[in-house]
Coordinates of C-alpha atoms and ligand atoms in Angstrom, one line a residue:
X221 CA 82.7 24.4 -200.8
X222 CA 83.0 28.1 -200.4
X223 CA 79.6 29.2 -201.7
X224 CA 77.6 30.9 -199.1
X225 CA 74.7 28.5 -199.7
X226 CA 76.8 25.5 -199.2
X227 CA 77.1 25.7 -195.4
X228 CA 75.3 22.5 -194.7
X229 CA 78.4 20.6 -195.9
X230 CA 80.9 20.2 -193.1
X231 CA 84.5 19.0 -193.3
X232 CA 85.0 16.0 -191.2
X233 CA 87.5 13.1 -191.6
X234 CA 87.9 9.8 -189.9
X235 CA 90.0 10.2 -186.7
X236 CA 90.9 7.9 -183.8
X237 CA 94.3 6.6 -182.8
X238 CA 94.9 5.3 -186.4
X239 CA 95.6 9.0 -187.3
X240 CA 99.3 9.4 -187.8
X241 CA 100.6 10.4 -184.3
X242 CA 102.7 13.3 -185.4
X243 CA 103.1 17.0 -185.5
X244 CA 102.8 18.2 -189.0
X245 CA 102.6 21.8 -190.3
X246 CA 101.6 22.2 -193.9
X247 CA 100.5 25.8 -193.7
X248 CA 100.9 28.7 -191.2
X249 CA 98.5 28.5 -188.2
X250 CA 95.8 29.3 -189.2
X251 CA 95.9 28.1 -192.8
X252 CA 93.6 29.4 -195.5
X253 CA 90.8 27.0 -194.9
X254 CA 90.7 27.6 -191.1
X255 CA 91.0 31.3 -191.8
X256 CA 87.9 31.1 -193.9
X257 CA 86.0 29.1 -191.3
X258 CA 87.1 31.6 -188.6
X259 CA 85.6 34.4 -190.6
X260 CA 82.4 32.4 -190.8
X261 CA 82.5 31.8 -187.1
X262 CA 83.0 35.6 -186.5
X263 CA 79.9 36.3 -188.6
X264 CA 77.6 33.5 -187.2
X265 CA 78.8 33.1 -183.5
X266 CA 78.8 35.8 -180.8
X267 CA 82.1 37.2 -179.7
X268 CA 81.3 35.9 -176.2
X269 CA 82.2 32.4 -177.4
X270 CA 86.0 32.6 -177.7
X271 CA 88.6 30.2 -178.9
X272 CA 92.2 29.5 -177.9
X273 CA 93.6 27.8 -181.0
X274 CA 92.8 29.6 -184.3
X275 CA 92.1 26.5 -186.4
X276 CA 89.0 24.5 -187.3
X277 CA 89.3 20.8 -186.4
X278 CA 88.3 18.1 -188.9
X279 CA 89.6 15.0 -187.1
X280 CA 91.4 14.0 -183.9
X281 CA 92.8 10.8 -182.5
X282 CA 95.0 9.6 -179.7
X283 CA 97.0 12.8 -178.9
X284 CA 96.7 14.9 -182.1
X285 CA 94.1 17.2 -183.6
X286 CA 94.0 17.6 -187.4
X287 CA 92.8 21.0 -188.8
X288 CA 91.0 22.0 -192.0
X289 CA 94.2 22.6 -193.8
X290 CA 95.8 19.3 -192.9
X291 CA 98.0 20.5 -190.1
X292 CA 98.4 17.9 -187.3
X293 CA 98.8 19.6 -183.8
X294 CA 100.0 17.9 -180.6
X295 CA 97.3 18.1 -178.0
X296 CA 98.4 19.1 -174.5
X297 CA 94.9 20.3 -173.5
X298 CA 92.5 17.4 -174.1
X299 CA 89.7 19.9 -174.8
X300 CA 90.1 21.1 -171.2
X301 CA 90.7 17.7 -169.5
X302 CA 88.0 15.8 -171.4
X303 CA 89.6 13.4 -173.9
X304 CA 91.8 12.0 -171.2
X305 CA 91.5 8.5 -172.7
X306 CA 92.6 9.9 -176.0
X307 CA 90.4 11.4 -178.7
X308 CA 88.0 9.0 -180.4
X309 CA 89.2 6.0 -178.4
X310 CA 88.1 2.8 -180.2
X311 CA 86.1 1.5 -177.3
X312 CA 84.3 4.8 -177.0
X313 CA 83.6 4.9 -180.8
X314 CA 82.3 1.4 -180.8
X315 CA 80.0 1.8 -177.8
X316 CA 78.6 5.1 -179.1
X317 CA 77.9 3.6 -182.5
X318 CA 76.2 0.6 -181.0
X319 CA 74.0 2.8 -178.8
X320 CA 73.1 5.4 -181.4
X321 CA 71.8 2.6 -183.7
X322 CA 69.8 1.1 -180.9
X323 CA 68.0 4.1 -179.3
X324 CA 69.1 7.8 -179.0
X325 CA 66.9 8.9 -176.1
X326 CA 63.9 7.9 -174.1
X327 CA 64.4 10.4 -171.2
X328 CA 65.5 8.5 -168.1
X329 CA 62.6 10.1 -166.2
X330 CA 60.2 8.6 -168.7
X331 CA 61.6 5.2 -169.4
X332 CA 64.8 4.3 -167.5
X333 CA 67.5 2.2 -169.2
X334 CA 70.4 0.0 -167.8
X335 CA 73.4 2.1 -169.0
X336 CA 72.4 5.0 -166.7
X337 CA 72.2 2.6 -163.8
X338 CA 75.5 1.0 -164.7
X339 CA 77.2 4.4 -164.8
X340 CA 75.8 5.3 -161.4
X341 CA 77.0 1.9 -160.0
X342 CA 80.5 2.5 -161.5
X343 CA 80.7 6.0 -159.9
X344 CA 79.4 4.7 -156.5
X345 CA 82.2 2.0 -156.7
X346 CA 85.0 4.2 -157.9
X347 CA 84.6 7.4 -155.8
X348 CA 86.4 7.6 -152.4
X349 CA 84.8 6.0 -149.3
X350 CA 83.1 2.7 -148.8
X351 CA 79.9 4.0 -147.4
X352 CA 76.6 3.5 -149.3
X353 CA 76.5 5.9 -152.2
X354 CA 74.1 7.0 -155.0
X355 CA 74.6 9.0 -158.2
X356 CA 72.5 11.3 -160.3
X357 CA 73.4 12.1 -163.9
X358 CA 73.4 15.5 -165.7
X359 CA 74.8 17.2 -168.8
X360 CA 77.5 19.5 -167.8
X361 CA 79.8 20.3 -164.9
X362 CA 77.9 23.4 -164.0
X363 CA 74.6 21.4 -163.9
X364 CA 76.2 18.9 -161.6
X365 CA 77.4 21.6 -159.3
X366 CA 73.9 23.3 -159.3
X367 CA 72.4 19.9 -158.3
X368 CA 75.0 19.2 -155.6
X369 CA 74.0 22.5 -154.0
X370 CA 70.3 21.8 -154.3
X371 CA 70.8 18.4 -152.6
X372 CA 73.0 19.8 -149.8
X373 CA 70.5 22.6 -149.0
X374 CA 67.5 20.1 -149.0
X375 CA 69.5 17.7 -146.8
X376 CA 70.6 20.3 -144.2
X377 CA 67.6 22.8 -144.4
X378 CA 70.3 25.5 -144.6
X379 CA 71.1 28.0 -147.3
X380 CA 74.6 29.4 -147.1
X381 CA 77.3 28.0 -149.4
X382 CA 81.0 28.6 -149.1
X383 CA 83.3 28.6 -152.1
X384 CA 86.9 29.6 -152.3
X385 CA 89.3 32.2 -153.7
X386 CA 90.4 31.1 -157.3
X387 CA 87.5 28.7 -157.5
X388 CA 85.8 27.8 -160.7
X389 CA 82.5 26.0 -160.8
X390 CA 80.7 27.1 -164.1
X391 CA 78.9 29.8 -166.0
X392 CA 75.2 29.3 -165.0
X393 CA 73.8 31.8 -162.5
X394 CA 74.5 29.9 -159.3
X395 CA 77.8 28.6 -160.5
X396 CA 78.9 32.1 -161.7
X397 CA 78.2 33.2 -158.1
X398 CA 80.5 30.3 -156.9
X399 CA 83.2 31.2 -159.4
X400 CA 85.8 33.7 -158.1
X401 CA 87.1 35.5 -161.2
X402 CA 85.1 38.3 -162.7
X403 CA 86.7 38.5 -166.1
X404 CA 85.7 36.9 -168.4
X405 CA 83.2 34.7 -166.4
X406 CA 80.9 37.1 -164.5
X407 CA 81.5 40.7 -165.5
X408 CA 78.2 42.4 -166.2
X409 CA 76.2 39.2 -165.9
X410 CA 74.8 39.8 -162.4
X411 CA 72.8 39.9 -160.2
X412 CA 74.3 36.6 -158.8
X413 CA 72.6 34.0 -156.7
X414 CA 72.5 34.9 -153.0
X415 CA 73.9 33.2 -149.9
X416 CA 77.2 32.4 -151.6
X417 CA 80.3 33.3 -149.5
X418 CA 84.0 33.2 -150.4
X419 CA 86.7 32.0 -148.2
X420 CA 90.5 32.3 -148.5
X421 CA 92.2 29.3 -150.1
X422 CA 95.6 27.6 -149.4
X423 CA 97.9 28.8 -152.2
X424 CA 101.4 27.7 -150.9
X425 CA 103.4 29.6 -153.6
X426 CA 101.7 32.9 -152.8
X427 CA 100.6 32.7 -149.1
X428 CA 103.4 30.7 -147.6
X429 CA 100.9 29.2 -145.0
X430 CA 100.9 25.6 -143.8
X431 CA 97.7 23.7 -144.5
X432 CA 96.6 24.0 -140.9
X433 CA 97.2 27.7 -140.9
X434 CA 95.3 28.3 -144.1
X435 CA 92.4 26.1 -142.9
X436 CA 92.2 28.0 -139.7
X437 CA 92.0 31.3 -141.6
X438 CA 89.1 30.0 -143.8
X439 CA 87.3 28.4 -140.8
X440 CA 87.5 31.6 -138.8
X441 CA 86.1 33.6 -141.6
X442 CA 83.2 31.1 -142.0
X443 CA 82.4 31.0 -138.3
X444 CA 82.7 34.8 -137.8
X445 CA 81.1 36.0 -141.0
X446 CA 78.4 33.3 -141.7
X447 CA 78.0 31.0 -138.7
X448 CA 78.7 27.2 -138.9
X449 CA 75.0 26.3 -138.3
X450 CA 74.0 28.4 -141.3
X451 CA 76.1 26.7 -143.8
X452 CA 74.6 24.0 -146.0
X453 CA 77.8 23.2 -147.9
X454 CA 81.4 23.9 -148.6
X455 CA 82.4 23.4 -152.2
X456 CA 86.0 23.2 -153.4
X457 CA 88.1 21.8 -156.2
X458 CA 90.8 19.5 -154.6
X459 CA 93.2 21.2 -157.0
X460 CA 91.9 24.6 -158.2
X461 CA 91.7 24.2 -162.0
X462 CA 90.8 27.3 -164.0
X463 CA 92.2 29.3 -161.0
X464 CA 95.7 28.2 -161.7
X465 CA 96.2 24.4 -160.8
X466 CA 96.7 25.4 -157.2
X467 CA 97.6 22.4 -155.1
X468 CA 96.7 23.2 -151.4
X469 CA 99.2 22.7 -148.7
X470 CA 99.0 19.3 -146.8
X471 CA 96.3 19.2 -144.2
X472 CA 94.2 22.0 -145.6
X473 CA 91.5 19.8 -147.1
X474 CA 91.4 17.3 -144.3
X475 CA 90.9 20.1 -141.8
X476 CA 88.0 21.5 -143.8
X477 CA 86.4 18.1 -144.0
X478 CA 86.7 17.6 -140.2
X479 CA 85.2 21.0 -139.6
X480 CA 82.3 20.1 -142.0
X481 CA 81.6 16.8 -140.1
X482 CA 81.7 18.6 -136.7
X483 CA 79.2 21.3 -137.9
X484 CA 76.8 19.2 -140.0
X485 CA 78.0 20.9 -143.2
X486 CA 78.1 18.9 -146.5
X487 CA 81.6 18.8 -148.0
X488 CA 81.4 18.9 -151.8
X489 CA 84.5 18.1 -153.9
X490 CA 84.2 19.5 -157.4
X491 CA 86.3 17.0 -159.3
X492 CA 85.0 18.1 -162.7
X493 CA 88.5 18.8 -163.9
X494 CA 90.6 16.6 -161.5
X495 CA 88.5 13.4 -161.9
X496 CA 89.0 10.2 -163.8
X497 CA 92.7 9.4 -163.6
X498 CA 93.9 12.9 -164.5
X499 CA 95.9 13.3 -161.3
X500 CA 97.3 9.8 -161.2
X501 CA 94.5 8.5 -159.0
X502 CA 90.9 8.0 -160.1
X503 CA 90.0 11.1 -158.0
X504 CA 92.2 13.8 -156.6
X505 CA 90.5 13.6 -153.3
X506 CA 92.5 10.3 -152.8
X507 CA 95.8 12.2 -152.8
X508 CA 94.7 14.2 -149.8
X509 CA 93.2 11.3 -147.9
X510 CA 89.7 12.9 -147.8
X511 CA 86.3 11.3 -148.3
X512 CA 83.9 14.0 -149.6
X513 CA 80.2 13.8 -148.8
X514 CA 79.3 14.7 -152.4
X515 CA 81.5 14.6 -155.5
X516 CA 80.8 16.4 -158.8
X517 CA 82.2 14.9 -162.0
X518 CA 82.0 15.7 -165.7
X519 CA 84.6 16.2 -168.5
X520 CA 86.7 13.0 -168.5
X521 CA 83.8 10.8 -167.5
X522 CA 82.6 10.3 -171.0
X523 CA 85.5 11.1 -173.2
X524 CA 83.8 14.1 -175.0
X525 CA 80.1 13.2 -174.8
X526 CA 78.2 15.5 -172.6
X527 CA 77.7 13.9 -169.2
X528 CA 78.1 14.9 -165.5
X529 CA 77.3 13.4 -162.2
X530 CA 76.7 14.0 -158.5
X531 CA 77.8 11.1 -156.4
X532 CA 77.5 10.9 -152.6
X533 CA 76.3 9.5 -149.4
X534 CA 73.0 7.7 -150.0
X535 CA 71.2 9.5 -147.1
X536 CA 72.2 13.0 -148.5
X537 CA 71.5 12.1 -152.1
X538 CA 68.0 10.8 -151.1
X539 CA 67.2 14.0 -149.3
X540 CA 65.6 15.4 -152.5
X541 CA 61.9 14.4 -152.7
X542 CA 60.8 12.0 -155.5
X543 CA 60.8 13.9 -158.8
X544 CA 62.9 16.7 -157.3
X545 CA 65.9 16.1 -159.5
X546 CA 66.3 15.5 -163.2
X547 CA 66.3 17.1 -166.6
X548 CA 65.4 16.0 -170.2
X549 CA 68.8 14.9 -171.3
X550 CA 70.6 14.0 -168.0
X551 CA 72.3 10.6 -168.4
X552 CA 71.5 10.5 -172.1
X553 CA 72.1 6.9 -173.3
X554 CA 74.8 7.7 -175.9
X555 CA 76.7 9.6 -173.2
X556 CA 76.2 6.7 -170.8
X557 CA 77.5 4.3 -173.4
X558 CA 80.6 6.5 -173.9
X559 CA 81.1 6.7 -170.1
X560 CA 81.0 3.0 -169.6
X561 CA 83.6 2.5 -172.4
X562 CA 85.8 5.3 -171.0
X563 CA 85.6 3.9 -167.5
X564 CA 86.6 0.5 -168.8
X565 CA 89.6 2.1 -170.5
X566 CA 90.7 3.9 -167.3
X567 CA 90.5 0.7 -165.4
X568 CA 91.9 -1.9 -167.9
X569 CA 94.6 0.4 -169.5
X570 CA 96.1 1.5 -166.2
X571 CA 95.6 5.1 -167.2
X572 CA 96.1 6.7 -163.7
X573 CA 99.6 5.3 -163.7
X574 CA 100.2 6.7 -167.2
X575 CA 99.1 10.1 -165.9
X576 CA 101.7 9.9 -163.1
X577 CA 104.4 8.9 -165.6
X578 CA 103.5 11.7 -168.0
X579 CA 103.3 14.2 -165.1
X580 CA 106.8 13.5 -164.0
X581 CA 108.2 14.0 -167.5
X582 CA 106.6 17.5 -167.6
X583 CA 107.5 18.5 -164.0
X584 CA 111.1 17.4 -164.5
X585 CA 111.4 19.4 -167.7
X586 CA 110.2 22.6 -166.1
X587 CA 112.0 22.1 -162.8
X588 CA 115.2 21.8 -164.8
X589 CA 114.3 24.9 -166.9
X590 CA 113.5 26.8 -163.7
X591 CA 117.1 26.5 -162.5
X592 CA 118.3 28.9 -165.1
X593 CA 115.2 30.9 -165.5
X594 CA 113.8 33.1 -162.7
X595 CA 110.7 33.8 -164.7
X596 CA 109.4 30.3 -163.8
X597 CA 108.0 31.1 -160.3
X598 CA 106.4 27.7 -159.6
X599 CA 106.1 24.2 -161.2
X600 CA 103.3 22.2 -159.6
X601 CA 100.6 19.7 -160.1
X602 CA 99.6 16.0 -159.6
X603 CA 99.8 13.4 -162.3
X604 CA 99.0 14.7 -165.8
X605 CA 97.7 18.0 -164.4
X606 CA 100.7 20.2 -164.3
X607 CA 101.1 24.0 -164.2
X608 CA 103.9 26.4 -164.7
X609 CA 103.4 29.9 -163.1
X610 CA 105.3 32.7 -164.6
X611 CA 106.4 35.8 -162.7
X612 CA 108.5 39.0 -163.2
X613 CA 111.8 38.0 -161.6
X614 CA 112.3 41.5 -160.2
X615 CA 109.1 41.8 -158.4
X616 CA 107.5 38.3 -158.2
X617 CA 104.4 39.8 -159.8
X618 CA 102.4 37.6 -162.1
X619 CA 103.5 37.8 -165.8
X620 CA 100.4 37.3 -167.9
X621 CA 102.0 38.8 -171.0
X622 CA 104.9 36.3 -171.0
X623 CA 102.4 33.5 -170.4
X624 CA 100.2 34.4 -173.3
X625 CA 103.2 35.0 -175.6
X626 CA 104.7 31.5 -174.9
X627 CA 101.3 29.8 -175.4
X628 CA 100.7 31.6 -178.7
X629 CA 104.2 30.8 -180.0
X630 CA 103.7 27.1 -179.1
X631 CA 100.3 27.0 -180.8
X632 CA 101.9 28.6 -184.0
X633 CA 104.3 25.7 -183.9
X634 CA 101.6 23.1 -183.7
X635 CA 101.3 22.4 -180.0
X636 CA 98.0 23.0 -178.3
X637 CA 98.6 24.5 -174.8
X638 CA 96.1 26.2 -172.5
X639 CA 96.6 28.9 -169.9
X640 CA 94.8 29.5 -166.7
X641 CA 95.0 31.3 -163.4
X642 CA 93.4 34.2 -161.7
X643 CA 96.2 36.4 -162.9
X644 CA 96.4 34.7 -166.3
X645 CA 100.0 33.8 -165.7
X646 CA 99.9 30.0 -165.7
X647 CA 100.4 27.5 -168.5
X648 CA 98.6 24.3 -167.8
X649 CA 99.3 20.8 -169.2
X650 CA 96.5 18.4 -169.5
X651 CA 97.6 16.0 -172.2
X652 CA 95.5 13.1 -173.3
X653 CA 96.9 10.0 -171.7
X654 CA 97.1 8.3 -175.1
X655 CA 99.9 10.7 -176.1
X656 CA 103.2 8.9 -176.4
X657 CA 106.4 10.0 -174.7
X658 CA 108.1 10.9 -178.0
X659 CA 105.4 13.3 -179.0
X660 CA 105.1 14.6 -175.5
X661 CA 108.8 15.4 -175.4
X662 CA 108.6 17.1 -178.8
X663 CA 105.8 19.3 -177.6
X664 CA 107.7 20.2 -174.4
X665 CA 110.8 21.0 -176.6
X666 CA 108.6 23.5 -178.5
X667 CA 107.1 25.1 -175.3
X668 CA 110.5 25.4 -173.6
X669 CA 112.0 26.9 -176.8
X670 CA 109.2 29.3 -177.1
X671 CA 109.9 30.4 -173.4
X672 CA 113.6 30.8 -174.1
X673 CA 112.8 33.0 -177.2
X674 CA 110.1 35.1 -175.4
Ligands
LIG978 N1 83.8 22.8 -162.2 C1 86.2 22.4 -161.5 O1 86.8 23.0 -164.3 C2 84.8 23.6 -166.3 C3 85.6 25.8 -168.2 C4 85.8 26.3 -169.6 P1 81.1 22.7 -167.6 N2 86.1 24.0 -166.6 C5 86.3 24.5 -167.9 C6 85.1 27.6 -169.8 O2 85.8 28.6 -169.9 O3 83.8 27.6 -169.8 C7 84.5 23.3 -164.8 C8 85.4 23.0 -163.9 C9 85.1 22.7 -162.6 C10 82.8 23.0 -163.0 C11 83.1 23.3 -164.4 C12 82.0 23.6 -165.3 O4 81.8 22.5 -166.2 O5 80.9 21.3 -168.1 O6 81.9 23.6 -168.4 O7 79.7 23.3 -167.2

């Protein structure tokens, strides 16, 4: 298996929830086989494609990932909020197998098929608001965002787009322009798409403003620097994801929506990371009582198969002329089959409620830890989307070194944790909702012990 000509053979094993739901370390992380594969990766894949956990996966199921050396790691990241229903959920596996044996592709723009339409119907039903809606399907979150902007521009006949501090919307040219943080996402990759403006966010832990004050600050900037009648769309994540799981102050999002309505501006909620039960509601917008004009989704929609969507008011969605939207693979039948199975699981297995329950376990643990540890500046989140922001107790400045040390130590102990934040000082928890309480607590024991030791 190590000969250089033998690279077609790939280690994969059966996964799914039947995999023992346990943390099991049989080697150091990475073990010898993962080490070997990491060397192959380094030789074959550009350094621009990084990785957080130094292993190679061979199987995953429920809430664990098994690596090439037989280590079983507890997953608190869900592949960045994707395998929310649990890795290789039986319903998803069955639906995908049935579809792949029936047909793999026709191109929806050539010969349409029912599963695409059924996914659109489900999204139109599940997203906030009881107005008439339509949905278009794409392959990635960035592609959904690109299309939402295209649709908003066509609908309004305007060009300017407003994104926010700490926002993340993708890595394509337009979505890089929308994304706030330069390293690692934008640095040296310009020029960026024009007519993108950045407004200040509501970041209660750092700005101390009420929602109304923060909204006024953003709206004043938009009116004075761009002009309300020039703006096609405002795009914002209801909870900023990559930017640090920033939950805006009450009233911030409703004030922005109200301003959009008054000015003929399309309000786009980017729910790529927050969608599909993650925050304890099907969509995070529901927590804030807002009804977006357009919603972008991806990640959790299809439990790991590449699928994304733009859903919104029918009259806005229909602004693009016939043939104006599309793409070869958008709404691929295998991804649609996975999405229908995943949506069925969200609805019939009461997963949003599970997200709420898991979230309070995590928040309680860190709120408790915060009492004796001034390095924990803030514990925040909604449902199973929880963040801990680390600071230097003396200055309140972000502590990225501590954050990275804690994450690395947890990973070495067999717990997959991710970091985020503009300042790199946030550990984020995005566990699969299939992870049991016992394993969740074991993983949190390891993270809190790593923090105590750091
Ligand atoms: N919008 C809100 O969170 C993807 C990025 C990982 P794609 N977030 C994970 C990385 O470093 O590339 C994301 C998101 C929000 C859009 C996107 C983009 O989704 O499916 O990665 O294109």
